[in-house]
Short mmCIF file of N, CA and C in Angstrom, two decimals:
data_model
loop_
_atom_site.label_atom_id
_atom_site.label_comp_id
_atom_site.label_asym_id
_atom_site.label_seq_id
_atom_site.Cartn_x
_atom_site.Cartn_y
_atom_site.Cartn_z
N UNK A 1 140.32 107.49 188.82
CA UNK A 1 141.22 106.69 189.60
C UNK A 1 142.25 107.57 190.30
N UNK A 2 141.87 108.78 190.56
CA UNK A 2 142.78 109.69 191.26
C UNK A 2 143.17 109.09 192.60
N UNK A 3 144.42 109.27 192.95
CA UNK A 3 144.91 108.74 194.21
C UNK A 3 145.50 107.35 194.11
N UNK A 4 145.41 106.72 192.96
CA UNK A 4 145.94 105.37 192.78
C UNK A 4 147.18 105.36 191.90
N UNK A 5 147.73 106.52 191.62
CA UNK A 5 148.86 106.61 190.70
C UNK A 5 150.03 105.73 191.11
N UNK A 6 150.27 105.62 192.42
CA UNK A 6 151.40 104.83 192.89
C UNK A 6 151.16 103.33 192.76
N UNK A 7 149.95 102.94 192.38
CA UNK A 7 149.64 101.53 192.18
C UNK A 7 149.67 101.14 190.70
N UNK A 8 149.96 102.11 189.84
CA UNK A 8 150.02 101.84 188.40
C UNK A 8 151.32 101.13 188.05
N UNK A 9 151.33 100.47 186.91
CA UNK A 9 152.57 99.89 186.42
C UNK A 9 152.60 100.03 184.91
N UNK A 10 153.81 100.11 184.38
CA UNK A 10 154.01 100.23 182.94
C UNK A 10 155.04 99.21 182.51
N UNK A 11 154.76 98.56 181.39
CA UNK A 11 155.67 97.57 180.82
C UNK A 11 155.92 97.96 179.38
N UNK A 12 157.18 98.13 179.02
CA UNK A 12 157.54 98.45 177.64
C UNK A 12 158.35 97.29 177.09
N UNK A 13 157.84 96.73 175.99
CA UNK A 13 158.50 95.62 175.32
C UNK A 13 158.94 96.05 173.93
N UNK A 14 159.39 95.12 173.14
CA UNK A 14 159.86 95.35 171.78
C UNK A 14 158.90 96.23 170.99
N UNK A 15 159.46 97.17 170.23
CA UNK A 15 158.64 98.03 169.39
C UNK A 15 159.50 98.99 168.61
N UNK A 16 158.88 99.64 167.60
CA UNK A 16 159.64 100.52 166.73
C UNK A 16 159.43 102.00 167.02
N UNK A 17 158.47 102.34 167.84
CA UNK A 17 158.19 103.74 168.13
C UNK A 17 158.85 104.19 169.41
N UNK A 18 158.33 105.30 169.94
CA UNK A 18 158.85 105.80 171.22
C UNK A 18 157.73 106.26 172.14
N UNK A 19 156.47 106.11 171.70
CA UNK A 19 155.33 106.59 172.49
C UNK A 19 155.21 105.91 173.84
N UNK A 20 155.61 104.66 173.95
CA UNK A 20 155.55 103.96 175.23
C UNK A 20 156.45 104.58 176.28
N UNK A 21 157.51 105.24 175.84
CA UNK A 21 158.46 105.87 176.76
C UNK A 21 157.79 106.99 177.55
N UNK A 22 156.91 107.74 176.91
CA UNK A 22 156.22 108.85 177.59
C UNK A 22 155.30 108.31 178.69
N UNK A 23 154.57 107.26 178.37
CA UNK A 23 153.70 106.64 179.37
C UNK A 23 154.48 106.06 180.52
N UNK A 24 155.60 105.42 180.21
CA UNK A 24 156.45 104.85 181.24
C UNK A 24 156.97 105.95 182.17
N UNK A 25 157.40 107.06 181.59
CA UNK A 25 157.91 108.17 182.39
C UNK A 25 156.81 108.71 183.31
N UNK A 26 155.59 108.85 182.79
CA UNK A 26 154.48 109.36 183.60
C UNK A 26 154.16 108.42 184.76
N UNK A 27 154.14 107.12 184.49
CA UNK A 27 153.86 106.15 185.56
C UNK A 27 154.96 106.20 186.61
N UNK A 28 156.22 106.23 186.17
CA UNK A 28 157.34 106.29 187.11
C UNK A 28 157.33 107.56 187.94
N UNK A 29 157.01 108.69 187.32
CA UNK A 29 156.98 109.97 188.03
C UNK A 29 155.88 110.00 189.09
N UNK A 30 154.84 109.19 188.88
CA UNK A 30 153.73 109.14 189.84
C UNK A 30 153.96 108.12 190.95
N UNK A 31 155.11 107.45 190.90
CA UNK A 31 155.41 106.47 191.93
C UNK A 31 155.03 105.06 191.57
N UNK A 32 154.58 104.85 190.33
CA UNK A 32 154.22 103.51 189.89
C UNK A 32 155.45 102.68 189.54
N UNK A 33 155.22 101.43 189.25
CA UNK A 33 156.29 100.48 188.93
C UNK A 33 156.50 100.44 187.42
N UNK A 34 157.77 100.41 187.00
CA UNK A 34 158.06 100.40 185.57
C UNK A 34 159.02 99.27 185.22
N UNK A 35 158.75 98.60 184.11
CA UNK A 35 159.55 97.48 183.61
C UNK A 35 159.83 97.72 182.14
N UNK A 36 161.07 97.52 181.74
CA UNK A 36 161.44 97.66 180.33
C UNK A 36 162.23 96.44 179.90
N UNK A 37 161.88 95.91 178.74
CA UNK A 37 162.63 94.81 178.15
C UNK A 37 164.01 95.31 177.73
N UNK A 38 165.04 94.57 178.06
CA UNK A 38 166.40 94.93 177.65
C UNK A 38 166.46 94.97 176.13
N UNK A 39 166.97 96.06 175.56
CA UNK A 39 167.00 96.20 174.10
C UNK A 39 167.66 95.03 173.38
N UNK A 40 168.69 94.44 173.98
CA UNK A 40 169.38 93.34 173.30
C UNK A 40 168.52 92.08 173.18
N UNK A 41 167.44 91.98 173.95
CA UNK A 41 166.56 90.82 173.83
C UNK A 41 165.30 91.13 173.02
N UNK A 42 165.16 92.38 172.57
CA UNK A 42 163.97 92.80 171.83
C UNK A 42 164.15 92.59 170.33
N UNK A 43 163.09 92.18 169.68
CA UNK A 43 163.11 92.04 168.22
C UNK A 43 163.33 93.41 167.59
N UNK A 44 162.66 94.42 168.12
CA UNK A 44 162.85 95.81 167.71
C UNK A 44 163.22 96.60 168.96
N UNK A 45 164.38 97.24 168.96
CA UNK A 45 164.88 97.85 170.19
C UNK A 45 164.58 99.33 170.37
N UNK A 46 163.92 99.97 169.41
CA UNK A 46 163.68 101.42 169.50
C UNK A 46 162.83 101.79 170.71
N UNK A 47 161.74 101.07 170.92
CA UNK A 47 160.84 101.39 172.04
C UNK A 47 161.52 101.18 173.39
N UNK A 48 162.14 100.01 173.63
CA UNK A 48 162.81 99.86 174.92
C UNK A 48 163.94 100.87 175.12
N UNK A 49 164.70 101.17 174.07
CA UNK A 49 165.80 102.14 174.19
C UNK A 49 165.28 103.52 174.56
N UNK A 50 164.19 103.94 173.92
CA UNK A 50 163.59 105.24 174.23
C UNK A 50 163.08 105.27 175.67
N UNK A 51 162.48 104.17 176.10
CA UNK A 51 161.95 104.10 177.46
C UNK A 51 163.07 104.18 178.50
N UNK A 52 164.19 103.55 178.21
CA UNK A 52 165.33 103.60 179.13
C UNK A 52 165.86 105.02 179.22
N UNK A 53 166.01 105.66 178.07
CA UNK A 53 166.53 107.03 178.03
C UNK A 53 165.61 108.01 178.74
N UNK A 54 164.33 107.88 178.50
CA UNK A 54 163.36 108.84 179.02
C UNK A 54 162.83 108.50 180.40
N UNK A 55 162.71 107.20 180.68
CA UNK A 55 161.96 106.82 181.87
C UNK A 55 162.71 106.24 183.04
N UNK A 56 163.94 105.83 182.90
CA UNK A 56 164.69 105.22 184.00
C UNK A 56 163.84 104.16 184.71
N UNK A 57 163.68 102.98 184.11
CA UNK A 57 162.79 101.95 184.64
C UNK A 57 163.25 101.38 185.98
N UNK A 58 162.28 100.87 186.74
CA UNK A 58 162.60 100.17 187.99
C UNK A 58 163.29 98.85 187.69
N UNK A 59 162.85 98.18 186.64
CA UNK A 59 163.43 96.89 186.25
C UNK A 59 163.76 96.93 184.77
N UNK A 60 164.97 96.49 184.44
CA UNK A 60 165.40 96.32 183.06
C UNK A 60 165.84 94.88 182.95
N UNK A 61 165.15 94.09 182.14
CA UNK A 61 165.44 92.65 182.09
C UNK A 61 165.20 92.09 180.71
N UNK A 62 165.85 90.98 180.44
CA UNK A 62 165.60 90.29 179.17
C UNK A 62 164.28 89.55 179.29
N UNK A 63 163.66 89.35 178.17
CA UNK A 63 162.41 88.60 178.11
C UNK A 63 162.70 87.40 177.23
N UNK A 64 162.82 86.24 177.87
CA UNK A 64 163.17 85.04 177.13
C UNK A 64 162.02 84.52 176.29
N UNK A 65 160.84 84.42 176.87
CA UNK A 65 159.67 83.97 176.13
C UNK A 65 158.42 84.30 176.92
N UNK A 66 157.34 84.39 176.19
CA UNK A 66 156.05 84.64 176.80
C UNK A 66 155.18 83.41 176.66
N UNK A 67 153.91 83.57 176.82
CA UNK A 67 153.01 82.43 176.67
C UNK A 67 153.07 81.87 175.26
N UNK A 68 152.86 80.59 175.16
CA UNK A 68 152.81 79.92 173.87
C UNK A 68 151.63 80.46 173.07
N UNK A 69 151.79 80.58 171.79
CA UNK A 69 150.70 81.02 170.92
C UNK A 69 149.73 79.85 170.73
N UNK A 70 148.47 79.99 171.18
CA UNK A 70 147.52 78.89 171.05
C UNK A 70 147.32 78.42 169.62
N UNK A 71 147.61 79.25 168.63
CA UNK A 71 147.46 78.81 167.25
C UNK A 71 148.52 77.78 166.86
N UNK A 72 149.57 77.63 167.68
CA UNK A 72 150.60 76.64 167.42
C UNK A 72 150.36 75.37 168.22
N UNK A 73 149.18 75.19 168.74
CA UNK A 73 148.85 74.04 169.57
C UNK A 73 148.44 72.84 168.71
N UNK A 74 148.31 71.73 169.37
CA UNK A 74 147.73 70.57 168.71
C UNK A 74 146.22 70.70 168.80
N UNK A 75 145.49 70.38 167.72
CA UNK A 75 144.03 70.55 167.73
C UNK A 75 143.33 69.87 168.91
N UNK A 76 143.86 68.74 169.36
CA UNK A 76 143.20 68.05 170.48
C UNK A 76 143.21 68.89 171.76
N UNK A 77 144.21 69.76 171.92
CA UNK A 77 144.24 70.61 173.11
C UNK A 77 143.14 71.66 173.08
N UNK A 78 142.89 72.23 171.90
CA UNK A 78 141.80 73.19 171.77
C UNK A 78 140.47 72.49 172.05
N UNK A 79 140.30 71.30 171.52
CA UNK A 79 139.07 70.54 171.76
C UNK A 79 138.91 70.21 173.25
N UNK A 80 140.01 69.88 173.92
CA UNK A 80 139.94 69.61 175.36
C UNK A 80 139.53 70.86 176.13
N UNK A 81 140.08 72.01 175.75
CA UNK A 81 139.72 73.26 176.41
C UNK A 81 138.25 73.57 176.20
N UNK A 82 137.76 73.41 174.98
CA UNK A 82 136.35 73.66 174.67
C UNK A 82 135.46 72.73 175.50
N UNK A 83 135.82 71.47 175.58
CA UNK A 83 135.03 70.49 176.33
C UNK A 83 135.01 70.83 177.82
N UNK A 84 136.15 71.19 178.36
CA UNK A 84 136.23 71.51 179.79
C UNK A 84 135.40 72.76 180.11
N UNK A 85 135.49 73.75 179.25
CA UNK A 85 134.69 74.96 179.46
C UNK A 85 133.20 74.66 179.37
N UNK A 86 132.82 73.78 178.45
CA UNK A 86 131.40 73.41 178.31
C UNK A 86 130.92 72.69 179.57
N UNK A 87 131.74 71.78 180.08
CA UNK A 87 131.37 71.05 181.30
C UNK A 87 131.20 71.99 182.49
N UNK A 88 132.08 72.96 182.59
CA UNK A 88 132.07 73.85 183.75
C UNK A 88 131.05 74.98 183.65
N UNK A 89 130.80 75.46 182.43
CA UNK A 89 129.95 76.65 182.28
C UNK A 89 128.64 76.40 181.56
N UNK A 90 128.55 75.27 180.85
CA UNK A 90 127.37 75.00 180.05
C UNK A 90 127.38 75.69 178.70
N UNK A 91 128.44 76.41 178.40
CA UNK A 91 128.55 77.13 177.12
C UNK A 91 129.38 76.31 176.15
N UNK A 92 128.83 76.09 174.96
CA UNK A 92 129.54 75.33 173.93
C UNK A 92 130.26 76.30 173.00
N UNK A 93 131.58 76.36 173.14
CA UNK A 93 132.39 77.27 172.34
C UNK A 93 132.82 76.65 171.01
N UNK A 94 132.38 75.43 170.72
CA UNK A 94 132.86 74.74 169.52
C UNK A 94 132.42 75.41 168.22
N UNK A 95 131.40 76.24 168.26
CA UNK A 95 130.93 76.91 167.05
C UNK A 95 131.63 78.25 166.81
N UNK A 96 132.45 78.67 167.76
CA UNK A 96 133.20 79.92 167.61
C UNK A 96 134.30 79.74 166.58
N UNK A 97 134.69 80.82 165.94
CA UNK A 97 135.81 80.77 165.01
C UNK A 97 137.07 80.39 165.79
N UNK A 98 137.89 79.55 165.17
CA UNK A 98 139.12 79.11 165.83
C UNK A 98 140.03 80.29 166.17
N UNK A 99 140.09 81.27 165.27
CA UNK A 99 140.96 82.43 165.53
C UNK A 99 140.48 83.22 166.75
N UNK A 100 139.16 83.33 166.92
CA UNK A 100 138.60 84.02 168.08
C UNK A 100 138.94 83.27 169.36
N UNK A 101 138.74 81.95 169.34
CA UNK A 101 139.07 81.14 170.51
C UNK A 101 140.55 81.23 170.85
N UNK A 102 141.40 81.15 169.84
CA UNK A 102 142.84 81.21 170.08
C UNK A 102 143.26 82.56 170.65
N UNK A 103 142.64 83.63 170.16
CA UNK A 103 142.96 84.96 170.67
C UNK A 103 142.58 85.06 172.16
N UNK A 104 141.40 84.56 172.51
CA UNK A 104 140.97 84.61 173.91
C UNK A 104 141.82 83.69 174.79
N UNK A 105 142.17 82.53 174.26
CA UNK A 105 143.02 81.63 175.04
C UNK A 105 144.41 82.23 175.24
N UNK A 106 144.92 82.91 174.23
CA UNK A 106 146.23 83.56 174.37
C UNK A 106 146.17 84.61 175.48
N UNK A 107 145.09 85.36 175.52
CA UNK A 107 144.91 86.35 176.58
C UNK A 107 144.86 85.68 177.94
N UNK A 108 144.14 84.57 178.04
CA UNK A 108 144.03 83.86 179.32
C UNK A 108 145.38 83.26 179.74
N UNK A 109 146.15 82.77 178.76
CA UNK A 109 147.49 82.24 179.08
C UNK A 109 148.32 83.35 179.71
N UNK A 110 148.28 84.53 179.11
CA UNK A 110 149.07 85.65 179.62
C UNK A 110 148.58 86.09 180.99
N UNK A 111 147.28 86.23 181.16
CA UNK A 111 146.71 86.70 182.43
C UNK A 111 147.01 85.73 183.57
N UNK A 112 146.96 84.44 183.28
CA UNK A 112 147.18 83.45 184.34
C UNK A 112 148.65 83.08 184.51
N UNK A 113 149.51 83.59 183.63
CA UNK A 113 150.93 83.27 183.73
C UNK A 113 151.25 81.86 183.30
N UNK A 114 150.38 81.27 182.50
CA UNK A 114 150.58 79.91 182.02
C UNK A 114 151.34 79.98 180.70
N UNK A 115 152.38 79.17 180.55
CA UNK A 115 153.24 79.31 179.38
C UNK A 115 152.96 78.33 178.25
N UNK A 116 152.04 77.39 178.45
CA UNK A 116 151.72 76.48 177.35
C UNK A 116 150.24 76.14 177.35
N UNK A 117 149.74 75.82 176.19
CA UNK A 117 148.33 75.44 176.05
C UNK A 117 148.06 74.16 176.84
N UNK A 118 148.99 73.25 176.81
CA UNK A 118 148.82 71.99 177.54
C UNK A 118 148.67 72.26 179.04
N UNK A 119 149.50 73.13 179.57
CA UNK A 119 149.42 73.47 181.00
C UNK A 119 148.10 74.18 181.31
N UNK A 120 147.62 75.02 180.39
CA UNK A 120 146.36 75.73 180.62
C UNK A 120 145.19 74.75 180.64
N UNK A 121 145.18 73.79 179.73
CA UNK A 121 144.11 72.78 179.71
C UNK A 121 144.13 71.99 181.02
N UNK A 122 145.31 71.66 181.52
CA UNK A 122 145.41 70.97 182.80
C UNK A 122 144.86 71.84 183.92
N UNK A 123 145.15 73.14 183.87
CA UNK A 123 144.61 74.06 184.89
C UNK A 123 143.09 74.12 184.81
N UNK A 124 142.55 74.13 183.58
CA UNK A 124 141.09 74.15 183.43
C UNK A 124 140.47 72.91 184.05
N UNK A 125 141.14 71.78 183.90
CA UNK A 125 140.62 70.53 184.43
C UNK A 125 140.62 70.50 185.95
N UNK A 126 141.47 71.30 186.58
CA UNK A 126 141.60 71.24 188.03
C UNK A 126 141.06 72.47 188.75
N UNK A 127 140.56 73.45 188.02
CA UNK A 127 140.19 74.70 188.68
C UNK A 127 138.87 75.24 188.13
N UNK A 128 137.81 74.99 188.84
CA UNK A 128 136.48 75.44 188.44
C UNK A 128 136.41 76.96 188.28
N UNK A 129 137.02 77.68 189.21
CA UNK A 129 137.00 79.14 189.19
C UNK A 129 137.64 79.68 187.92
N UNK A 130 138.71 79.05 187.46
CA UNK A 130 139.40 79.48 186.24
C UNK A 130 138.46 79.37 185.04
N UNK A 131 137.66 78.32 184.99
CA UNK A 131 136.71 78.16 183.89
C UNK A 131 135.70 79.30 183.86
N UNK A 132 135.21 79.70 185.01
CA UNK A 132 134.22 80.77 185.06
C UNK A 132 134.83 82.11 184.66
N UNK A 133 136.10 82.35 184.98
CA UNK A 133 136.76 83.59 184.59
C UNK A 133 137.13 83.58 183.12
N UNK A 134 137.12 82.43 182.46
CA UNK A 134 137.49 82.34 181.05
C UNK A 134 136.36 82.78 180.14
N UNK A 135 135.16 82.94 180.68
CA UNK A 135 134.01 83.31 179.85
C UNK A 135 134.12 84.72 179.37
#
């Protein structure tokens, strides 16, 4: 991926180490975009603090909340998601382990910028393309 360094981005969130700071510094030095969670909003502030000291981020901001954890959903929402995916793709995910499904749904919530399982199920119902990318 030589030549794409300026298109890279690094995000450092809550953590106890400092290894993320080195990566953030490298991305920033190459012209990429860097974001660091404000230490006061982090559960563990060592990683963001190290990144600020070492990397001088482009953006320093609090992180109020991320996507909802699908494991904290109501079971009917998981069933609705499984049904919608089956209708759109022909694949029946109902035999998958719930933890596997929840992990994949959590990833999809983050990737699509959707903050709740209910909102994601609504998106699945209205967006055929989203169902195909969820496979």
